[in-house]
mmCIF file with all atom_site columns, C-alpha atoms in Angstrom:
data_model
loop_
_atom_site.group_PDB
_atom_site.id
_atom_site.type_symbol
_atom_site.label_atom_id
_atom_site.label_alt_id
_atom_site.label_comp_id
_atom_site.label_asym_id
_atom_site.label_entity_id
_atom_site.label_seq_id
_atom_site.pdbx_PDB_ins_code
_atom_site.Cartn_x
_atom_site.Cartn_y
_atom_site.Cartn_z
_atom_site.occupancy
_atom_site.B_iso_or_equiv
_atom_site.pdbx_formal_charge
_atom_site.auth_seq_id
_atom_site.auth_comp_id
_atom_site.auth_asym_id
_atom_site.auth_atom_id
_atom_site.pdbx_PDB_model_num
ATOM 1   C CA . MET P 1 1   ? -19.126 30.195 -46.795 1.00 0.00 ? 1457 MET P CA 1
ATOM 2   C CA . ALA P 1 2   ? -20.172 29.504 -50.368 1.00 0.00 ? 1458 ALA P CA 1
ATOM 3   C CA . LEU P 1 3   ? -18.818 31.435 -53.337 1.00 0.00 ? 1459 LEU P CA 1
ATOM 4   C CA . PRO P 1 4   ? -20.993 34.338 -54.623 1.00 0.00 ? 1460 PRO P CA 1
ATOM 5   C CA . SER P 1 5   ? -22.542 32.040 -57.257 1.00 0.00 ? 1461 SER P CA 1
ATOM 6   C CA . GLU P 1 6   ? -23.146 29.314 -54.653 1.00 0.00 ? 1462 GLU P CA 1
ATOM 7   C CA . ARG P 1 7   ? -25.439 28.975 -51.673 1.00 0.00 ? 1463 ARG P CA 1
ATOM 8   C CA . ILE P 1 8   ? -25.488 26.451 -48.881 1.00 0.00 ? 1464 ILE P CA 1
ATOM 9   C CA . ILE P 1 9   ? -28.897 25.394 -47.596 1.00 0.00 ? 1465 ILE P CA 1
ATOM 10  C CA . LEU P 1 10  ? -29.348 23.673 -44.243 1.00 0.00 ? 1466 LEU P CA 1
ATOM 11  C CA . GLY P 1 11  ? -32.542 21.660 -43.968 1.00 0.00 ? 1467 GLY P CA 1
ATOM 12  C CA . ILE P 1 12  ? -33.837 20.580 -40.569 1.00 0.00 ? 1468 ILE P CA 1
ATOM 13  C CA . ASP P 1 13  ? -36.566 18.154 -39.568 1.00 0.00 ? 1469 ASP P CA 1
ATOM 14  C CA . PRO P 1 14  ? -36.998 19.187 -35.921 1.00 0.00 ? 1470 PRO P CA 1
ATOM 15  C CA . GLY P 1 15  ? -37.771 16.814 -33.098 1.00 0.00 ? 1471 GLY P CA 1
ATOM 16  C CA . THR P 1 16  ? -37.045 16.292 -29.422 1.00 0.00 ? 1472 THR P CA 1
ATOM 17  C CA . THR P 1 17  ? -36.171 12.621 -29.823 1.00 0.00 ? 1473 THR P CA 1
ATOM 18  C CA . VAL P 1 18  ? -34.475 12.770 -33.228 1.00 0.00 ? 1474 VAL P CA 1
ATOM 19  C CA . MET P 1 19  ? -33.506 15.815 -35.293 1.00 0.00 ? 1475 MET P CA 1
ATOM 20  C CA . GLY P 1 20  ? -32.700 15.268 -38.953 1.00 0.00 ? 1476 GLY P CA 1
ATOM 21  C CA . PHE P 1 21  ? -30.437 17.580 -40.914 1.00 0.00 ? 1477 PHE P CA 1
ATOM 22  C CA . GLY P 1 22  ? -29.378 17.856 -44.543 1.00 0.00 ? 1478 GLY P CA 1
ATOM 23  C CA . VAL P 1 23  ? -26.902 20.259 -46.110 1.00 0.00 ? 1479 VAL P CA 1
ATOM 24  C CA . LEU P 1 24  ? -27.074 21.083 -49.828 1.00 0.00 ? 1480 LEU P CA 1
ATOM 25  C CA . LEU P 1 25  ? -24.719 23.100 -51.998 1.00 0.00 ? 1481 LEU P CA 1
ATOM 26  C CA . GLU P 1 26  ? -26.549 25.071 -54.656 1.00 0.00 ? 1482 GLU P CA 1
ATOM 27  C CA . GLU P 1 27  ? -24.384 25.869 -57.692 1.00 0.00 ? 1483 GLU P CA 1
ATOM 28  C CA . GLY P 1 28  ? -26.594 27.765 -60.106 1.00 0.00 ? 1484 GLY P CA 1
ATOM 29  C CA . PRO P 1 29  ? -29.402 25.392 -61.076 1.00 0.00 ? 1485 PRO P CA 1
ATOM 30  C CA . ALA P 1 30  ? -27.472 22.344 -59.811 1.00 0.00 ? 1486 ALA P CA 1
ATOM 31  C CA . VAL P 1 31  ? -27.626 21.050 -56.270 1.00 0.00 ? 1487 VAL P CA 1
ATOM 32  C CA . LYS P 1 32  ? -25.314 18.656 -54.446 1.00 0.00 ? 1488 LYS P CA 1
ATOM 33  C CA . LEU P 1 33  ? -25.700 16.838 -51.127 1.00 0.00 ? 1489 LEU P CA 1
ATOM 34  C CA . LEU P 1 34  ? -22.855 17.799 -48.768 1.00 0.00 ? 1490 LEU P CA 1
ATOM 35  C CA . ASP P 1 35  ? -23.896 16.175 -45.501 1.00 0.00 ? 1491 ASP P CA 1
ATOM 36  C CA . ALA P 1 36  ? -26.886 14.637 -43.774 1.00 0.00 ? 1492 ALA P CA 1
ATOM 37  C CA . GLY P 1 37  ? -27.707 12.745 -40.650 1.00 0.00 ? 1493 GLY P CA 1
ATOM 38  C CA . ALA P 1 38  ? -29.928 12.304 -37.648 1.00 0.00 ? 1494 ALA P CA 1
ATOM 39  C CA . ILE P 1 39  ? -29.064 13.319 -34.118 1.00 0.00 ? 1495 ILE P CA 1
ATOM 40  C CA . ARG P 1 40  ? -30.687 11.260 -31.373 1.00 0.00 ? 1496 ARG P CA 1
ATOM 41  C CA . PHE P 1 41  ? -31.378 12.733 -27.963 1.00 0.00 ? 1497 PHE P CA 1
ATOM 42  C CA . PRO P 1 42  ? -31.650 10.573 -24.810 1.00 0.00 ? 1498 PRO P CA 1
ATOM 43  C CA . THR P 1 43  ? -35.291 9.700  -24.178 1.00 0.00 ? 1499 THR P CA 1
ATOM 44  C CA . GLY P 1 44  ? -34.985 10.008 -20.420 1.00 0.00 ? 1500 GLY P CA 1
ATOM 45  C CA . ASP P 1 45  ? -33.609 13.562 -20.440 1.00 0.00 ? 1501 ASP P CA 1
ATOM 46  C CA . ASP P 1 46  ? -35.585 16.479 -19.103 1.00 0.00 ? 1502 ASP P CA 1
ATOM 47  C CA . HIS P 1 47  ? -37.240 18.428 -21.921 1.00 0.00 ? 1503 HIS P CA 1
ATOM 48  C CA . THR P 1 48  ? -35.150 21.544 -21.217 1.00 0.00 ? 1504 THR P CA 1
ATOM 49  C CA . LEU P 1 49  ? -31.946 19.508 -21.528 1.00 0.00 ? 1505 LEU P CA 1
ATOM 50  C CA . LYS P 1 50  ? -33.153 18.254 -24.918 1.00 0.00 ? 1506 LYS P CA 1
ATOM 51  C CA . LEU P 1 51  ? -33.808 21.830 -26.031 1.00 0.00 ? 1507 LEU P CA 1
ATOM 52  C CA . ARG P 1 52  ? -30.295 22.820 -24.981 1.00 0.00 ? 1508 ARG P CA 1
ATOM 53  C CA . ALA P 1 53  ? -28.900 19.848 -26.936 1.00 0.00 ? 1509 ALA P CA 1
ATOM 54  C CA . ILE P 1 54  ? -30.937 20.820 -30.037 1.00 0.00 ? 1510 ILE P CA 1
ATOM 55  C CA . PHE P 1 55  ? -29.574 24.356 -29.828 1.00 0.00 ? 1511 PHE P CA 1
ATOM 56  C CA . ARG P 1 56  ? -25.983 23.147 -29.408 1.00 0.00 ? 1512 ARG P CA 1
ATOM 57  C CA . GLU P 1 57  ? -26.220 20.565 -32.218 1.00 0.00 ? 1513 GLU P CA 1
ATOM 58  C CA . THR P 1 58  ? -27.827 23.063 -34.607 1.00 0.00 ? 1514 THR P CA 1
ATOM 59  C CA . THR P 1 59  ? -25.157 25.627 -33.759 1.00 0.00 ? 1515 THR P CA 1
ATOM 60  C CA . ALA P 1 60  ? -22.429 23.024 -34.381 1.00 0.00 ? 1516 ALA P CA 1
ATOM 61  C CA . ILE P 1 61  ? -23.878 22.079 -37.794 1.00 0.00 ? 1517 ILE P CA 1
ATOM 62  C CA . ILE P 1 62  ? -24.065 25.761 -38.713 1.00 0.00 ? 1518 ILE P CA 1
ATOM 63  C CA . ALA P 1 63  ? -20.454 26.307 -37.599 1.00 0.00 ? 1519 ALA P CA 1
ATOM 64  C CA . ARG P 1 64  ? -19.291 23.262 -39.589 1.00 0.00 ? 1520 ARG P CA 1
ATOM 65  C CA . HIS P 1 65  ? -21.040 24.109 -42.882 1.00 0.00 ? 1521 HIS P CA 1
ATOM 66  C CA . ASP P 1 66  ? -21.579 27.889 -42.704 1.00 0.00 ? 1522 ASP P CA 1
ATOM 67  C CA . PRO P 1 67  ? -24.944 27.801 -44.510 1.00 0.00 ? 1523 PRO P CA 1
ATOM 68  C CA . ASP P 1 68  ? -26.573 30.841 -46.058 1.00 0.00 ? 1524 ASP P CA 1
ATOM 69  C CA . GLU P 1 69  ? -30.129 29.747 -45.352 1.00 0.00 ? 1525 GLU P CA 1
ATOM 70  C CA . LEU P 1 70  ? -32.160 27.460 -43.111 1.00 0.00 ? 1526 LEU P CA 1
ATOM 71  C CA . ALA P 1 71  ? -35.173 25.557 -44.425 1.00 0.00 ? 1527 ALA P CA 1
ATOM 72  C CA . ILE P 1 72  ? -37.126 23.939 -41.622 1.00 0.00 ? 1528 ILE P CA 1
ATOM 73  C CA . GLU P 1 73  ? -40.151 21.716 -41.590 1.00 0.00 ? 1529 GLU P CA 1
ATOM 74  C CA . ALA P 1 74  ? -43.137 23.474 -40.031 1.00 0.00 ? 1530 ALA P CA 1
ATOM 75  C CA . GLN P 1 75  ? -45.291 21.859 -37.396 1.00 0.00 ? 1531 GLN P CA 1
ATOM 76  C CA . PHE P 1 76  ? -48.128 19.678 -38.542 1.00 0.00 ? 1532 PHE P CA 1
ATOM 77  C CA . PHE P 1 77  ? -51.390 19.858 -36.676 1.00 0.00 ? 1533 PHE P CA 1
ATOM 78  C CA . GLY P 1 78  ? -52.185 16.699 -34.776 1.00 0.00 ? 1534 GLY P CA 1
ATOM 79  C CA . LYS P 1 79  ? -54.493 15.664 -31.993 1.00 0.00 ? 1535 LYS P CA 1
ATOM 80  C CA . ASN P 1 80  ? -51.798 15.381 -29.305 1.00 0.00 ? 1536 ASN P CA 1
ATOM 81  C CA . VAL P 1 81  ? -51.346 18.930 -28.018 1.00 0.00 ? 1537 VAL P CA 1
ATOM 82  C CA . GLN P 1 82  ? -48.342 18.004 -25.821 1.00 0.00 ? 1538 GLN P CA 1
ATOM 83  C CA . SER P 1 83  ? -46.482 16.516 -28.806 1.00 0.00 ? 1539 SER P CA 1
ATOM 84  C CA . MET P 1 84  ? -47.229 19.612 -30.899 1.00 0.00 ? 1540 MET P CA 1
ATOM 85  C CA . LEU P 1 85  ? -45.981 21.861 -28.097 1.00 0.00 ? 1541 LEU P CA 1
ATOM 86  C CA . LYS P 1 86  ? -42.725 19.909 -27.744 1.00 0.00 ? 1542 LYS P CA 1
ATOM 87  C CA . LEU P 1 87  ? -42.180 19.880 -31.510 1.00 0.00 ? 1543 LEU P CA 1
ATOM 88  C CA . GLY P 1 88  ? -42.847 23.630 -31.658 1.00 0.00 ? 1544 GLY P CA 1
ATOM 89  C CA . ARG P 1 89  ? -40.247 24.225 -28.958 1.00 0.00 ? 1545 ARG P CA 1
ATOM 90  C CA . ALA P 1 90  ? -37.695 22.082 -30.818 1.00 0.00 ? 1546 ALA P CA 1
ATOM 91  C CA . GLN P 1 91  ? -38.383 24.017 -34.004 1.00 0.00 ? 1547 GLN P CA 1
ATOM 92  C CA . GLY P 1 92  ? -38.084 27.333 -32.160 1.00 0.00 ? 1548 GLY P CA 1
ATOM 93  C CA . VAL P 1 93  ? -34.741 26.409 -30.620 1.00 0.00 ? 1549 VAL P CA 1
ATOM 94  C CA . ALA P 1 94  ? -33.326 25.377 -34.028 1.00 0.00 ? 1550 ALA P CA 1
ATOM 95  C CA . ILE P 1 95  ? -34.601 28.656 -35.500 1.00 0.00 ? 1551 ILE P CA 1
ATOM 96  C CA . ALA P 1 96  ? -33.002 30.599 -32.614 1.00 0.00 ? 1552 ALA P CA 1
ATOM 97  C CA . ALA P 1 97  ? -29.645 28.962 -33.389 1.00 0.00 ? 1553 ALA P CA 1
ATOM 98  C CA . ALA P 1 98  ? -29.994 30.061 -37.030 1.00 0.00 ? 1554 ALA P CA 1
ATOM 99  C CA . LEU P 1 99  ? -31.059 33.578 -36.027 1.00 0.00 ? 1555 LEU P CA 1
ATOM 100 C CA . GLN P 1 100 ? -27.945 33.849 -33.888 1.00 0.00 ? 1556 GLN P CA 1
ATOM 101 C CA . ARG P 1 101 ? -25.945 33.497 -37.150 1.00 0.00 ? 1557 ARG P CA 1
ATOM 102 C CA . ASP P 1 102 ? -28.255 35.788 -39.180 1.00 0.00 ? 1558 ASP P CA 1
ATOM 103 C CA . LEU P 1 103 ? -29.414 33.027 -41.529 1.00 0.00 ? 1559 LEU P CA 1
ATOM 104 C CA . VAL P 1 104 ? -32.423 33.510 -43.772 1.00 0.00 ? 1560 VAL P CA 1
ATOM 105 C CA . ILE P 1 105 ? -35.106 31.142 -42.431 1.00 0.00 ? 1561 ILE P CA 1
ATOM 106 C CA . THR P 1 106 ? -38.008 29.605 -44.332 1.00 0.00 ? 1562 THR P CA 1
ATOM 107 C CA . GLU P 1 107 ? -40.586 27.134 -43.049 1.00 0.00 ? 1563 GLU P CA 1
ATOM 108 C CA . TYR P 1 108 ? -42.255 24.502 -45.219 1.00 0.00 ? 1564 TYR P CA 1
ATOM 109 C CA . ALA P 1 109 ? -45.328 22.407 -44.437 1.00 0.00 ? 1565 ALA P CA 1
ATOM 110 C CA . PRO P 1 110 ? -44.766 18.643 -44.772 1.00 0.00 ? 1566 PRO P CA 1
ATOM 111 C CA . LYS P 1 111 ? -47.296 18.362 -47.624 1.00 0.00 ? 1567 LYS P CA 1
ATOM 112 C CA . ARG P 1 112 ? -45.562 21.132 -49.550 1.00 0.00 ? 1568 ARG P CA 1
ATOM 113 C CA . VAL P 1 113 ? -42.207 19.366 -49.181 1.00 0.00 ? 1569 VAL P CA 1
ATOM 114 C CA . LYS P 1 114 ? -43.656 16.065 -50.434 1.00 0.00 ? 1570 LYS P CA 1
ATOM 115 C CA . LEU P 1 115 ? -45.346 17.851 -53.327 1.00 0.00 ? 1571 LEU P CA 1
ATOM 116 C CA . ALA P 1 116 ? -42.098 19.595 -54.305 1.00 0.00 ? 1572 ALA P CA 1
ATOM 117 C CA . ILE P 1 117 ? -40.082 16.371 -54.246 1.00 0.00 ? 1573 ILE P CA 1
ATOM 118 C CA . THR P 1 118 ? -42.527 13.791 -55.630 1.00 0.00 ? 1574 THR P CA 1
ATOM 119 C CA . GLY P 1 119 ? -45.354 15.752 -57.223 1.00 0.00 ? 1575 GLY P CA 1
ATOM 120 C CA . ASN P 1 120 ? -47.710 14.230 -54.613 1.00 0.00 ? 1576 ASN P CA 1
ATOM 121 C CA . GLY P 1 121 ? -48.413 15.961 -51.296 1.00 0.00 ? 1577 GLY P CA 1
ATOM 122 C CA . ASN P 1 122 ? -49.469 12.635 -49.774 1.00 0.00 ? 1578 ASN P CA 1
ATOM 123 C CA . ALA P 1 123 ? -46.364 10.680 -50.807 1.00 0.00 ? 1579 ALA P CA 1
ATOM 124 C CA . SER P 1 124 ? -44.854 8.192  -48.374 1.00 0.00 ? 1580 SER P CA 1
ATOM 125 C CA . LYS P 1 125 ? -41.455 8.690  -46.773 1.00 0.00 ? 1581 LYS P CA 1
ATOM 126 C CA . GLU P 1 126 ? -40.148 5.858  -48.976 1.00 0.00 ? 1582 GLU P CA 1
ATOM 127 C CA . GLN P 1 127 ? -41.359 7.637  -52.117 1.00 0.00 ? 1583 GLN P CA 1
ATOM 128 C CA . VAL P 1 128 ? -39.657 10.850 -50.995 1.00 0.00 ? 1584 VAL P CA 1
ATOM 129 C CA . ALA P 1 129 ? -36.391 8.998  -50.312 1.00 0.00 ? 1585 ALA P CA 1
ATOM 130 C CA . ALA P 1 130 ? -36.507 7.267  -53.716 1.00 0.00 ? 1586 ALA P CA 1
ATOM 131 C CA . MET P 1 131 ? -37.022 10.596 -55.491 1.00 0.00 ? 1587 MET P CA 1
ATOM 132 C CA . LEU P 1 132 ? -34.170 12.166 -53.516 1.00 0.00 ? 1588 LEU P CA 1
ATOM 133 C CA . LEU P 1 133 ? -31.841 9.425  -54.792 1.00 0.00 ? 1589 LEU P CA 1
ATOM 134 C CA . SER P 1 134 ? -32.920 10.171 -58.338 1.00 0.00 ? 1590 SER P CA 1
ATOM 135 C CA . ILE P 1 135 ? -32.884 13.969 -58.144 1.00 0.00 ? 1591 ILE P CA 1
ATOM 136 C CA . LEU P 1 136 ? -29.591 14.246 -56.253 1.00 0.00 ? 1592 LEU P CA 1
ATOM 137 C CA . LYS P 1 137 ? -27.974 11.440 -58.283 1.00 0.00 ? 1593 LYS P CA 1
ATOM 138 C CA . VAL P 1 138 ? -26.525 9.753  -55.209 1.00 0.00 ? 1594 VAL P CA 1
ATOM 139 C CA . LYS P 1 139 ? -26.170 6.029  -54.633 1.00 0.00 ? 1595 LYS P CA 1
ATOM 140 C CA . GLU P 1 140 ? -27.411 6.076  -51.061 1.00 0.00 ? 1596 GLU P CA 1
ATOM 141 C CA . LEU P 1 141 ? -28.902 8.269  -48.389 1.00 0.00 ? 1597 LEU P CA 1
ATOM 142 C CA . PRO P 1 142 ? -28.852 8.005  -44.607 1.00 0.00 ? 1598 PRO P CA 1
ATOM 143 C CA . THR P 1 143 ? -31.204 5.269  -43.412 1.00 0.00 ? 1599 THR P CA 1
ATOM 144 C CA . SER P 1 144 ? -32.973 7.604  -40.990 1.00 0.00 ? 1600 SER P CA 1
ATOM 145 C CA . THR P 1 145 ? -36.233 9.044  -42.331 1.00 0.00 ? 1601 THR P CA 1
ATOM 146 C CA . ASP P 1 146 ? -35.544 12.108 -40.174 1.00 0.00 ? 1602 ASP P CA 1
ATOM 147 C CA . ALA P 1 147 ? -32.386 12.748 -42.222 1.00 0.00 ? 1603 ALA P CA 1
ATOM 148 C CA . THR P 1 148 ? -34.129 12.169 -45.574 1.00 0.00 ? 1604 THR P CA 1
ATOM 149 C CA . ASP P 1 149 ? -36.979 14.446 -44.476 1.00 0.00 ? 1605 ASP P CA 1
ATOM 150 C CA . ALA P 1 150 ? -34.431 17.171 -43.699 1.00 0.00 ? 1606 ALA P CA 1
ATOM 151 C CA . ILE P 1 151 ? -32.761 16.728 -47.099 1.00 0.00 ? 1607 ILE P CA 1
ATOM 152 C CA . ALA P 1 152 ? -36.207 16.968 -48.701 1.00 0.00 ? 1608 ALA P CA 1
ATOM 153 C CA . VAL P 1 153 ? -36.919 20.236 -46.864 1.00 0.00 ? 1609 VAL P CA 1
ATOM 154 C CA . ALA P 1 154 ? -33.623 21.699 -48.107 1.00 0.00 ? 1610 ALA P CA 1
ATOM 155 C CA . LEU P 1 155 ? -34.331 20.511 -51.668 1.00 0.00 ? 1611 LEU P CA 1
ATOM 156 C CA . CYS P 1 156 ? -37.863 21.947 -51.505 1.00 0.00 ? 1612 CYS P CA 1
ATOM 157 C CA . HIS P 1 157 ? -36.269 25.276 -50.579 1.00 0.00 ? 1613 HIS P CA 1
ATOM 158 C CA . HIS P 1 158 ? -33.862 24.994 -53.521 1.00 0.00 ? 1614 HIS P CA 1
ATOM 159 C CA . PHE P 1 159 ? -36.797 24.375 -55.877 1.00 0.00 ? 1615 PHE P CA 1
ATOM 160 C CA . SER P 1 160 ? -38.717 27.304 -54.358 1.00 0.00 ? 1616 SER P CA 1
ATOM 161 C CA . ARG P 1 161 ? -35.737 29.651 -54.717 1.00 0.00 ? 1617 ARG P CA 1
ATOM 162 C CA . LYS P 1 162 ? -35.169 28.604 -58.315 1.00 0.00 ? 1618 LYS P CA 1
ATOM 163 C CA . GLY P 1 163 ? -38.847 28.705 -59.245 1.00 0.00 ? 1619 GLY P CA 1
ATOM 164 C CA . ILE P 1 164 ? -38.772 25.068 -60.285 1.00 0.00 ? 1620 ILE P CA 1
ATOM 165 C CA . ALA P 1 165 ? -42.271 23.628 -60.487 1.00 0.00 ? 1621 ALA P CA 1
ATOM 166 C CA . ARG P 1 166 ? -42.556 19.920 -59.737 1.00 0.00 ? 1622 ARG P CA 1
ATOM 167 C CA . SER P 1 167 ? -46.320 19.597 -60.092 1.00 0.00 ? 1623 SER P CA 1
ATOM 168 C CA . GLY P 1 168 ? -49.453 21.228 -61.391 1.00 0.00 ? 1624 GLY P CA 1
ATOM 169 C CA . LYS P 1 169 ? -50.607 22.383 -64.816 1.00 0.00 ? 1625 LYS P CA 1
ATOM 170 C CA . GLY P 1 170 ? -47.848 23.072 -67.271 1.00 0.00 ? 1626 GLY P CA 1
ATOM 171 C CA . ALA P 1 171 ? -45.167 21.725 -64.989 1.00 0.00 ? 1627 ALA P CA 1
ATOM 172 C CA . LYS P 1 172 ? -42.510 19.370 -66.189 1.00 0.00 ? 1628 LYS P CA 1
ATOM 173 C CA . ARG P 1 173 ? -43.580 15.961 -64.916 1.00 0.00 ? 1629 ARG P CA 1
ATOM 174 C CA . SER P 1 174 ? -40.551 13.838 -65.747 1.00 0.00 ? 1630 SER P CA 1
ATOM 175 C CA . GLY P 1 175 ? -39.424 13.934 -62.102 1.00 0.00 ? 1631 GLY P CA 1
ATOM 176 C CA . ASP P 1 176 ? -42.642 12.732 -60.477 1.00 0.00 ? 1632 ASP P CA 1
ATOM 177 C CA . TRP P 1 177 ? -43.092 9.421  -58.675 1.00 0.00 ? 1633 TRP P CA 1
ATOM 178 C CA . SER P 1 178 ? -44.885 7.599  -61.501 1.00 0.00 ? 1634 SER P CA 1
ATOM 179 C CA . SER P 1 179 ? -42.112 8.529  -63.951 1.00 0.00 ? 1635 SER P CA 1
ATOM 180 C CA . PHE P 1 180 ? -39.492 7.353  -61.472 1.00 0.00 ? 1636 PHE P CA 1
ATOM 181 C CA . VAL P 1 181 ? -41.234 3.977  -61.067 1.00 0.00 ? 1637 VAL P CA 1
ATOM 182 C CA . LYS P 1 182 ? -41.614 3.623  -64.836 1.00 0.00 ? 1638 LYS P CA 1
ATOM 183 C CA . ASN P 1 183 ? -37.950 4.488  -65.473 1.00 0.00 ? 1639 ASN P CA 1
ATOM 184 C CA . ASN P 1 184 ? -36.529 2.457  -62.546 1.00 0.00 ? 1640 ASN P CA 1
ATOM 185 C CA . PRO P 1 185 ? -38.543 -0.775 -62.221 1.00 0.00 ? 1641 PRO P CA 1
ATOM 186 C CA . GLY P 1 186 ? -35.650 -2.628 -60.544 1.00 0.00 ? 1642 GLY P CA 1
ATOM 187 C CA . ARG P 1 187 ? -35.278 -0.025 -57.777 1.00 0.00 ? 1643 ARG P CA 1
ATOM 188 C CA . VAL P 1 188 ? -38.846 -0.127 -56.528 1.00 0.00 ? 1644 VAL P CA 1
ATOM 189 C CA . GLY P 1 189 ? -40.405 -3.155 -54.808 1.00 0.00 ? 1645 GLY P CA 1
ATOM 190 C CA . GLN P 1 190 ? -43.540 -4.397 -56.537 1.00 0.00 ? 1646 GLN P CA 1
#
């Protein structure tokens, strides 16, 4: 459990094939990456077995890091109803694991997460990952986009809690994608 002036945020990018997670330590206005990864579930397993595995893995992450809050990516609306249903179940199981530990839970739409991290709601996963490197001041991130998406969800929650605007009129724009590219030409492929 974090100190009174600290909070631990668990971010989850739910999925039935791969579930990404990211754990951030919030110390006042500062934030630090504690852990992140992607958990792969066997593709041949029955859907109910995958849901049980999601619940168990989420519970284990919560037990390991004792977060105060869960930030989870909300479902996006697609054309494949079966995929949306499965994703919704995965999200619900992860939320149930957090509810079991009385965590505060907040959902974020994918566009809102991208907007919070890059200043562009239509940013690519690569743009999000590059901004995470810059914002968190880390040398590397997990290679899985599911893990970086989960870190982004947790960081979006941090920004929301702290009232930090990353886009829009009057917002500080030094952390947006164009500024990152301008300030880091060697880190971005042309």
